[in-house]
Short mmCIF file of C-alpha atoms and ligand atoms in Angstrom, two decimals:
data_model
loop_
_atom_site.label_atom_id
_atom_site.label_comp_id
_atom_site.label_asym_id
_atom_site.label_seq_id
_atom_site.Cartn_x
_atom_site.Cartn_y
_atom_site.Cartn_z
CA MET A 1 0.01 -0.01 0.01
CA ARG A 2 1.17 3.51 -0.69
CA LEU A 3 0.81 5.87 2.18
CA GLY A 4 0.01 9.49 1.77
CA PHE A 5 2.76 12.08 2.05
CA LEU A 6 1.49 13.12 5.42
CA LEU A 7 -0.61 10.54 7.07
CA PRO A 8 -2.30 12.05 10.10
CA CYS A 9 -2.47 9.76 13.03
CA ILE A 10 -5.83 10.31 14.46
CA THR A 11 -6.34 8.88 17.87
CA VAL A 12 -10.03 8.28 17.92
CA LEU A 13 -12.45 7.94 20.71
CA LEU A 14 -13.87 4.56 19.90
CA VAL A 15 -17.49 5.10 20.67
CA THR A 16 -18.80 2.40 18.45
CA GLY A 17 -21.42 1.07 20.80
CA ASN A 18 -22.40 -2.52 20.55
CA VAL A 19 -19.46 -3.65 18.49
CA CYS A 20 -17.26 -3.03 21.44
CA ARG A 21 -19.68 -3.70 24.22
CA LEU A 22 -18.38 -6.48 26.37
CA ALA A 23 -18.64 -8.30 29.58
CA GLN A 24 -18.43 -5.89 32.48
CA ASN A 25 -17.17 -8.49 34.91
CA SER A 26 -13.69 -7.63 35.98
CA SER A 27 -11.01 -10.14 35.24
CA ALA A 28 -8.49 -11.79 37.49
CA LEU A 29 -5.29 -9.94 36.58
CA PRO A 30 -2.61 -10.03 35.30
CA LEU A 31 -3.47 -10.99 31.75
CA SER A 32 -1.56 -13.30 29.51
CA THR A 33 -1.98 -14.90 26.15
CA SER A 34 -3.12 -18.34 25.12
CA SER A 35 -2.65 -18.83 21.42
CA ARG A 36 -4.55 -15.99 19.70
CA TRP A 37 -6.52 -15.12 22.84
CA ILE A 38 -5.90 -12.86 25.79
CA VAL A 39 -6.85 -14.60 29.01
CA ASP A 40 -7.00 -13.80 32.68
CA GLU A 41 -5.44 -15.66 35.61
CA SER A 42 -8.16 -18.27 35.54
CA GLY A 43 -7.68 -18.85 31.82
CA ARG A 44 -10.91 -17.09 30.94
CA ARG A 45 -10.93 -15.11 27.74
CA VAL A 46 -10.72 -11.34 28.14
CA LYS A 47 -11.80 -9.00 25.37
CA LEU A 48 -10.18 -5.64 25.53
CA ALA A 49 -12.61 -2.82 24.71
CA CYS A 50 -10.43 0.21 24.99
CA VAL A 51 -10.94 3.88 24.50
CA ASN A 52 -7.92 5.94 23.43
CA TRP A 53 -7.25 8.69 25.92
CA VAL A 54 -4.66 11.18 24.82
CA SER A 55 -1.90 12.35 27.16
CA HIS A 56 0.87 12.84 24.57
CA LEU A 57 0.03 16.33 23.35
CA GLU A 58 2.02 19.45 24.29
CA PRO A 59 0.57 19.91 27.83
CA VAL A 60 1.24 16.20 28.66
CA VAL A 61 -2.02 15.94 30.59
CA VAL A 62 -4.96 13.76 29.60
CA GLU A 63 -7.42 15.75 27.54
CA GLY A 64 -10.66 16.94 29.04
CA MET A 65 -9.50 17.98 32.52
CA GLY A 66 -10.93 21.45 31.95
CA LYS A 67 -14.27 19.94 30.96
CA GLN A 68 -15.21 17.33 33.56
CA PRO A 69 -13.77 15.88 36.77
CA LEU A 70 -11.38 13.00 36.15
CA ASP A 71 -13.62 10.58 38.08
CA THR A 72 -16.70 11.61 36.05
CA ILE A 73 -14.84 10.84 32.80
CA SER A 74 -13.59 7.50 34.10
CA LYS A 75 -17.08 6.50 35.16
CA LYS A 76 -18.46 7.58 31.80
CA ILE A 77 -15.90 5.35 30.05
CA ALA A 78 -17.07 2.37 32.13
CA ALA A 79 -20.74 3.31 31.64
CA MET A 80 -20.26 3.26 27.85
CA GLY A 81 -19.16 -0.37 28.10
CA PHE A 82 -15.42 0.04 27.83
CA ASN A 83 -13.24 -2.00 30.14
CA CYS A 84 -9.92 -0.46 29.24
CA VAL A 85 -8.09 2.73 28.28
CA ARG A 86 -5.20 2.92 25.87
CA LEU A 87 -3.43 5.80 27.64
CA THR A 88 -0.91 7.59 25.49
CA TRP A 89 2.34 9.08 26.80
CA PRO A 90 5.32 10.83 25.26
CA LEU A 91 8.71 9.30 25.93
CA PHE A 92 10.15 12.61 27.26
CA LEU A 93 7.69 12.48 30.15
CA VAL A 94 9.94 9.85 31.72
CA THR A 95 13.33 10.76 30.22
CA ASN A 96 13.30 14.51 30.84
CA ASP A 97 13.04 15.29 34.57
CA SER A 98 12.45 18.99 33.98
CA LEU A 99 9.41 18.14 31.89
CA ALA A 100 8.09 15.55 34.34
CA GLY A 101 8.62 18.01 37.18
CA LEU A 102 6.50 20.81 35.73
CA THR A 103 3.19 21.22 37.45
CA VAL A 104 0.02 20.89 35.42
CA ARG A 105 -0.49 24.62 35.92
CA GLN A 106 3.02 25.44 34.70
CA SER A 107 2.67 23.22 31.69
CA PHE A 108 -0.52 24.92 30.48
CA GLN A 109 0.80 28.38 31.38
CA ALA A 110 3.98 27.84 29.42
CA LEU A 111 1.82 27.14 26.35
CA GLY A 112 -0.21 30.29 26.95
CA LEU A 113 -3.32 28.20 27.73
CA ILE A 114 -4.43 30.39 30.60
CA GLU A 115 -8.13 29.70 30.09
CA SER A 116 -7.43 25.96 30.40
CA VAL A 117 -5.82 26.56 33.78
CA ALA A 118 -8.99 28.34 34.91
CA ALA A 119 -11.16 25.52 33.58
CA ILE A 120 -9.03 22.85 35.32
CA GLN A 121 -9.26 24.94 38.49
CA VAL A 122 -13.02 24.45 38.26
CA ASN A 123 -13.22 20.80 37.25
CA ASN A 124 -10.03 19.26 38.64
CA PRO A 125 -8.50 21.58 41.21
CA ASP A 126 -6.55 18.72 42.82
CA LEU A 127 -4.58 18.19 39.64
CA LEU A 128 -3.25 21.71 39.11
CA ASN A 129 -0.40 21.59 41.57
CA LEU A 130 0.62 18.04 40.76
CA THR A 131 3.64 17.51 38.53
CA LEU A 132 2.99 16.01 35.12
CA ILE A 133 4.21 12.59 36.16
CA GLN A 134 2.11 12.74 39.37
CA ALA A 135 -0.91 13.72 37.31
CA PHE A 136 -0.31 10.80 34.96
CA LYS A 137 -0.21 8.43 37.94
CA ALA A 138 -3.37 9.99 39.31
CA VAL A 139 -5.17 9.16 36.06
CA VAL A 140 -4.00 5.51 36.14
CA SER A 141 -5.01 5.28 39.78
CA ASN A 142 -8.46 6.77 39.15
CA LEU A 143 -9.01 4.29 36.33
CA ALA A 144 -8.09 1.54 38.77
CA ASP A 145 -10.66 2.82 41.23
CA ASN A 146 -13.22 2.49 38.46
CA ASP A 147 -12.10 -1.03 37.58
CA ILE A 148 -10.77 -0.03 34.18
CA MET A 149 -7.71 -1.70 32.75
CA VAL A 150 -4.91 0.43 31.22
CA ILE A 151 -2.56 -0.09 28.32
CA LEU A 152 0.27 2.40 28.47
CA ASP A 153 1.00 3.44 24.91
CA ASN A 154 4.31 5.15 24.13
CA HIS A 155 2.86 7.31 21.40
CA ILE A 156 5.68 9.68 20.51
CA SER A 157 8.90 11.07 22.02
CA LYS A 158 8.46 14.86 21.93
CA PRO A 159 5.04 15.86 23.20
CA GLY A 160 2.77 16.91 20.32
CA TRP A 161 0.48 15.75 17.56
CA CYS A 162 1.33 12.42 16.05
CA CYS A 163 2.12 11.26 13.35
CA SER A 164 3.89 12.08 10.12
CA ASN A 165 6.77 10.55 8.25
CA PHE A 166 8.95 13.61 8.92
CA ASP A 167 8.12 14.63 12.50
CA GLY A 168 11.37 13.24 13.91
CA ASN A 169 9.52 10.68 16.06
CA GLY A 170 8.90 7.99 13.46
CA PHE A 171 11.75 5.49 13.71
CA PHE A 172 14.93 4.64 15.56
CA GLY A 173 17.55 7.19 14.65
CA ASP A 174 15.12 10.04 13.94
CA LYS A 175 15.78 13.37 15.59
CA TYR A 176 13.70 12.66 18.71
CA PHE A 177 13.87 8.87 18.69
CA ASP A 178 17.00 7.55 20.21
CA ALA A 179 16.86 3.79 20.80
CA GLU A 180 18.77 3.85 24.08
CA GLU A 181 16.65 6.66 25.53
CA TRP A 182 13.55 4.71 24.46
CA ILE A 183 14.69 1.54 26.23
CA LYS A 184 15.49 3.58 29.33
CA GLY A 185 12.06 5.25 29.19
CA LEU A 186 10.17 2.00 28.69
CA THR A 187 12.02 0.46 31.60
CA LYS A 188 11.22 3.43 33.80
CA MET A 189 7.54 3.35 32.86
CA ALA A 190 7.27 -0.41 33.31
CA THR A 191 8.96 -0.18 36.70
CA MET A 192 6.75 2.73 37.84
CA PHE A 193 3.61 0.73 37.25
CA ASN A 194 4.86 -2.63 38.45
CA GLY A 195 2.47 -3.07 41.36
CA SER A 196 -0.47 -1.34 39.62
CA PRO A 197 -2.53 -4.38 38.65
CA ASN A 198 -4.86 -2.47 36.35
CA VAL A 199 -1.93 -1.66 34.07
CA VAL A 200 -2.30 -4.79 31.96
CA GLY A 201 -0.20 -3.94 28.95
CA MET A 202 2.39 -1.69 27.38
CA SER A 203 2.35 -0.69 23.74
CA LEU A 204 6.05 -0.20 23.03
CA ARG A 205 5.77 2.47 20.32
CA ASN A 206 2.92 3.80 18.24
CA GLU A 207 3.01 3.70 14.44
CA LEU A 208 6.64 3.16 13.40
CA ARG A 209 7.21 4.94 10.17
CA GLY A 210 9.29 7.25 7.98
CA PRO A 211 12.29 7.13 5.68
CA LYS A 212 14.50 5.33 8.20
CA GLN A 213 12.12 2.44 8.88
CA GLY A 214 13.50 -1.07 8.29
CA VAL A 215 12.67 -4.65 9.09
CA THR A 216 16.09 -5.50 10.46
CA GLU A 217 15.99 -2.60 12.93
CA TRP A 218 12.38 -3.44 13.79
CA TYR A 219 13.42 -6.89 15.09
CA ARG A 220 16.56 -5.60 16.77
CA TYR A 221 14.88 -2.85 18.77
CA MET A 222 11.43 -4.24 19.35
CA GLN A 223 12.92 -7.42 20.76
CA ARG A 224 15.18 -5.39 23.04
CA GLY A 225 12.30 -3.16 24.10
CA ALA A 226 10.12 -6.18 24.81
CA GLU A 227 12.79 -7.81 26.95
CA ALA A 228 13.42 -4.59 28.86
CA VAL A 229 9.72 -4.10 29.63
CA HIS A 230 9.24 -7.73 30.62
CA SER A 231 12.19 -7.79 33.00
CA ALA A 232 11.05 -4.54 34.63
CA ASN A 233 7.42 -5.68 34.86
CA PRO A 234 6.66 -9.29 34.00
CA ASN A 235 2.91 -8.77 34.53
CA VAL A 236 2.19 -6.65 31.48
CA LEU A 237 1.29 -7.74 28.01
CA VAL A 238 3.97 -6.55 25.61
CA ILE A 239 2.33 -5.07 22.52
CA LEU A 240 4.24 -4.49 19.29
CA SER A 241 3.21 -2.11 16.51
CA GLY A 242 4.13 -2.75 12.87
CA LEU A 243 5.86 -0.62 10.25
CA SER A 244 4.22 1.93 7.92
CA PHE A 245 2.02 3.51 10.57
CA ASP A 246 1.15 0.13 12.07
CA ASN A 247 -0.35 -1.03 8.82
CA ASP A 248 2.28 -3.67 8.11
CA LEU A 249 3.36 -6.74 10.08
CA SER A 250 3.75 -8.93 7.02
CA TYR A 251 7.41 -9.67 7.67
CA LEU A 252 6.36 -11.74 10.70
CA SER A 253 4.94 -14.39 8.37
CA LYS A 254 8.48 -15.46 7.56
CA LYS A 255 10.38 -14.67 10.75
CA PRO A 256 8.84 -14.71 14.22
CA VAL A 257 9.92 -12.43 17.03
CA GLU A 258 12.40 -14.19 19.33
CA LEU A 259 11.95 -13.55 23.04
CA THR A 260 13.12 -15.24 26.23
CA PHE A 261 9.58 -15.23 27.72
CA GLN A 262 6.24 -16.59 26.67
CA GLY A 263 2.54 -15.82 27.09
CA LYS A 264 2.76 -12.04 26.97
CA LEU A 265 3.26 -11.06 23.36
CA VAL A 266 0.55 -9.26 21.44
CA PHE A 267 0.64 -7.41 18.14
CA GLU A 268 -1.33 -4.33 17.30
CA LEU A 269 -2.79 -3.04 14.06
CA HIS A 270 -4.25 0.28 12.90
CA TRP A 271 -6.92 0.39 10.23
CA TYR A 272 -8.18 3.70 8.87
CA ALA A 273 -10.23 4.30 5.75
CA PHE A 274 -7.86 7.08 4.69
CA SER A 275 -4.91 4.66 4.65
CA ASP A 276 -6.36 3.56 1.31
CA GLY A 277 -6.44 7.04 -0.14
CA GLN A 278 -9.62 7.77 -2.07
CA ALA A 279 -10.37 4.10 -2.66
CA TRP A 280 -13.58 4.05 -0.62
CA ALA A 281 -14.84 7.31 -2.11
CA ASN A 282 -14.14 6.39 -5.73
CA GLY A 283 -14.37 2.62 -5.93
CA ASN A 284 -17.07 0.00 -5.97
CA PRO A 285 -17.55 -0.66 -2.23
CA ASN A 286 -17.78 -4.44 -2.68
CA GLN A 287 -14.53 -4.55 -4.62
CA VAL A 288 -12.77 -2.07 -2.33
CA CYS A 289 -13.91 -4.04 0.73
CA GLY A 290 -12.67 -7.31 -0.71
CA ARG A 291 -9.32 -5.88 -1.67
CA VAL A 292 -8.77 -3.94 1.58
CA ALA A 293 -9.82 -6.85 3.79
CA GLY A 294 -7.53 -9.12 1.81
CA ASN A 295 -4.63 -6.69 2.29
CA VAL A 296 -5.26 -6.42 6.01
CA MET A 297 -5.24 -10.22 6.34
CA ARG A 298 -2.05 -10.47 4.38
CA ARG A 299 -0.31 -7.69 6.32
CA ALA A 300 -1.54 -8.52 9.82
CA GLY A 301 -4.60 -10.74 10.11
CA PHE A 302 -2.55 -13.86 9.34
CA LEU A 303 -1.06 -13.48 12.84
CA LEU A 304 -4.30 -14.83 14.32
CA ASP A 305 -3.85 -18.05 12.33
CA GLN A 306 -0.31 -18.24 13.60
CA GLY A 307 -1.57 -18.11 17.17
CA TRP A 308 -0.93 -14.50 18.17
CA PRO A 309 -3.41 -12.02 19.63
CA LEU A 310 -3.93 -8.99 17.38
CA PHE A 311 -5.08 -5.78 19.05
CA LEU A 312 -6.91 -3.36 16.76
CA SER A 313 -5.83 -0.30 18.68
CA GLU A 314 -6.97 2.43 16.31
CA PHE A 315 -9.48 2.44 13.52
CA GLY A 316 -11.87 4.86 11.95
CA LEU A 317 -13.27 6.65 8.98
CA ASP A 318 -14.35 10.11 8.04
C1 NAG B 1 -20.63 -11.91 35.21
O1 NAG B 1 -20.73 -12.39 36.53
C2 NAG B 1 -22.01 -12.89 36.85
C3 NAG B 1 -22.00 -13.27 38.32
O2 NAG B 1 -20.87 -14.04 38.62
C4 NAG B 1 -22.38 -14.07 35.94
O3 NAG B 1 -23.67 -14.53 36.23
C5 NAG B 1 -22.33 -13.59 34.49
O4 NAG B 1 -22.57 -14.68 33.61
C6 NAG B 1 -20.99 -12.98 34.20
N1 NAG B 1 -21.02 -12.40 32.86
C7 NAG B 1 -20.13 -12.70 31.96
C8 NAG B 1 -20.34 -12.03 30.63
O5 NAG B 1 -19.20 -13.44 32.16
C1 NAG B 2 13.13 19.06 28.91
O1 NAG B 2 11.91 19.67 29.19
C2 NAG B 2 12.02 21.05 29.40
C3 NAG B 2 10.66 21.53 29.86
O2 NAG B 2 9.67 21.29 28.92
C4 NAG B 2 12.48 21.73 28.11
O3 NAG B 2 12.63 23.10 28.31
C5 NAG B 2 13.80 21.15 27.68
O4 NAG B 2 14.16 21.63 26.42
C6 NAG B 2 13.68 19.62 27.60
N1 NAG B 2 15.01 19.04 27.37
C7 NAG B 2 15.26 18.24 26.37
C8 NAG B 2 16.65 17.73 26.25
O5 NAG B 2 14.41 17.95 25.51
C1 NAG B 3 -1.15 25.53 44.33
O1 NAG B 3 -0.10 26.40 43.91
C2 NAG B 3 -0.43 27.78 43.99
C3 NAG B 3 0.78 28.57 43.49
O2 NAG B 3 1.11 28.17 42.21
C4 NAG B 3 -0.82 28.19 45.36
O3 NAG B 3 -1.22 29.55 45.38
C5 NAG B 3 -1.96 27.31 45.87
O4 NAG B 3 -2.22 27.58 47.20
C6 NAG B 3 -1.64 25.85 45.72
N1 NAG B 3 -2.79 25.07 46.05
C7 NAG B 3 -2.75 23.98 46.83
C8 NAG B 3 -4.07 23.28 47.02
O5 NAG B 3 -1.74 23.59 47.29
#
């Protein structure tokens, strides 16, 4: 597939109703894998119905804190039938102590978002004087109080909108994406939430992409990242994103990932209508559907037949 020059990475709120509506009963954590399924401690299948909640933009605070109290939003997520949040974070939150040490107030003020500070003062006064890392922990902890599982998703390095091929965050060796710093950050995050049972998984890096992307480097670094996370926190599922904006895991059909541990590895896939350009707008829907579904199976869906869970972590259409 040819990707657009700038492919926006839209992190959608997955409010798709019944499609995602699942058992509300909480699972015995931690989770692990059994062939293509994710299961709980008692071996019962667990379906992740996650909402993406963004905390990787410039303020490095989950969106919406000026709109509703944190606990109200968490309860709304559960009430809508979701059992999980894919919580995004920028790498620099854990590798830059000056960033992590800013208070929520300072972070918004530095961006000139004075009205947001006033709105957070109304809806979440307790958050304003917390540092960014404390606020991030407060969100995870509130989700735990509401029985919601969390997947920590390293979305980007430098806080901001994600993703383009040329934003310096796309692949190992890009301006803001140093492999050693990434391993260090993953280890820190995994360690920080070892002991938080509702943190059930870590997505190692969102949408690998860009001119530097390569299969050899993908295996080298993703395997290292996976090992680092697992040794810092053996409870979490380790979730690997593919190349080309997480549209392509086809190389795994020939060469599996090699890890020292078992029962924790999950792959993730993104599937947007705009990834196929104007195909849906211009083509015969039956033909486009057949072709696109076939491509998705060839690039990622085959993993299910190989006995790996596949997490559809972003999808959407205009
Ligand atoms: C949830 O738990 C209740 C009580 O244990 C049980 O009756 C019900 O079948 C469970 N639901 C699902 C979907 O597992
Ligand atoms: C660390 O974060 C601070 C505060 O946002 C910023 O001023 C500084 O440039 C960052 N340092 C690096 C090396 O990115
Ligand atoms: C939060 O910090 C501000 C100064 O930035 C201070 O005036 C205020 O009293 C603090 N609030 C709490 C609850 O500590």
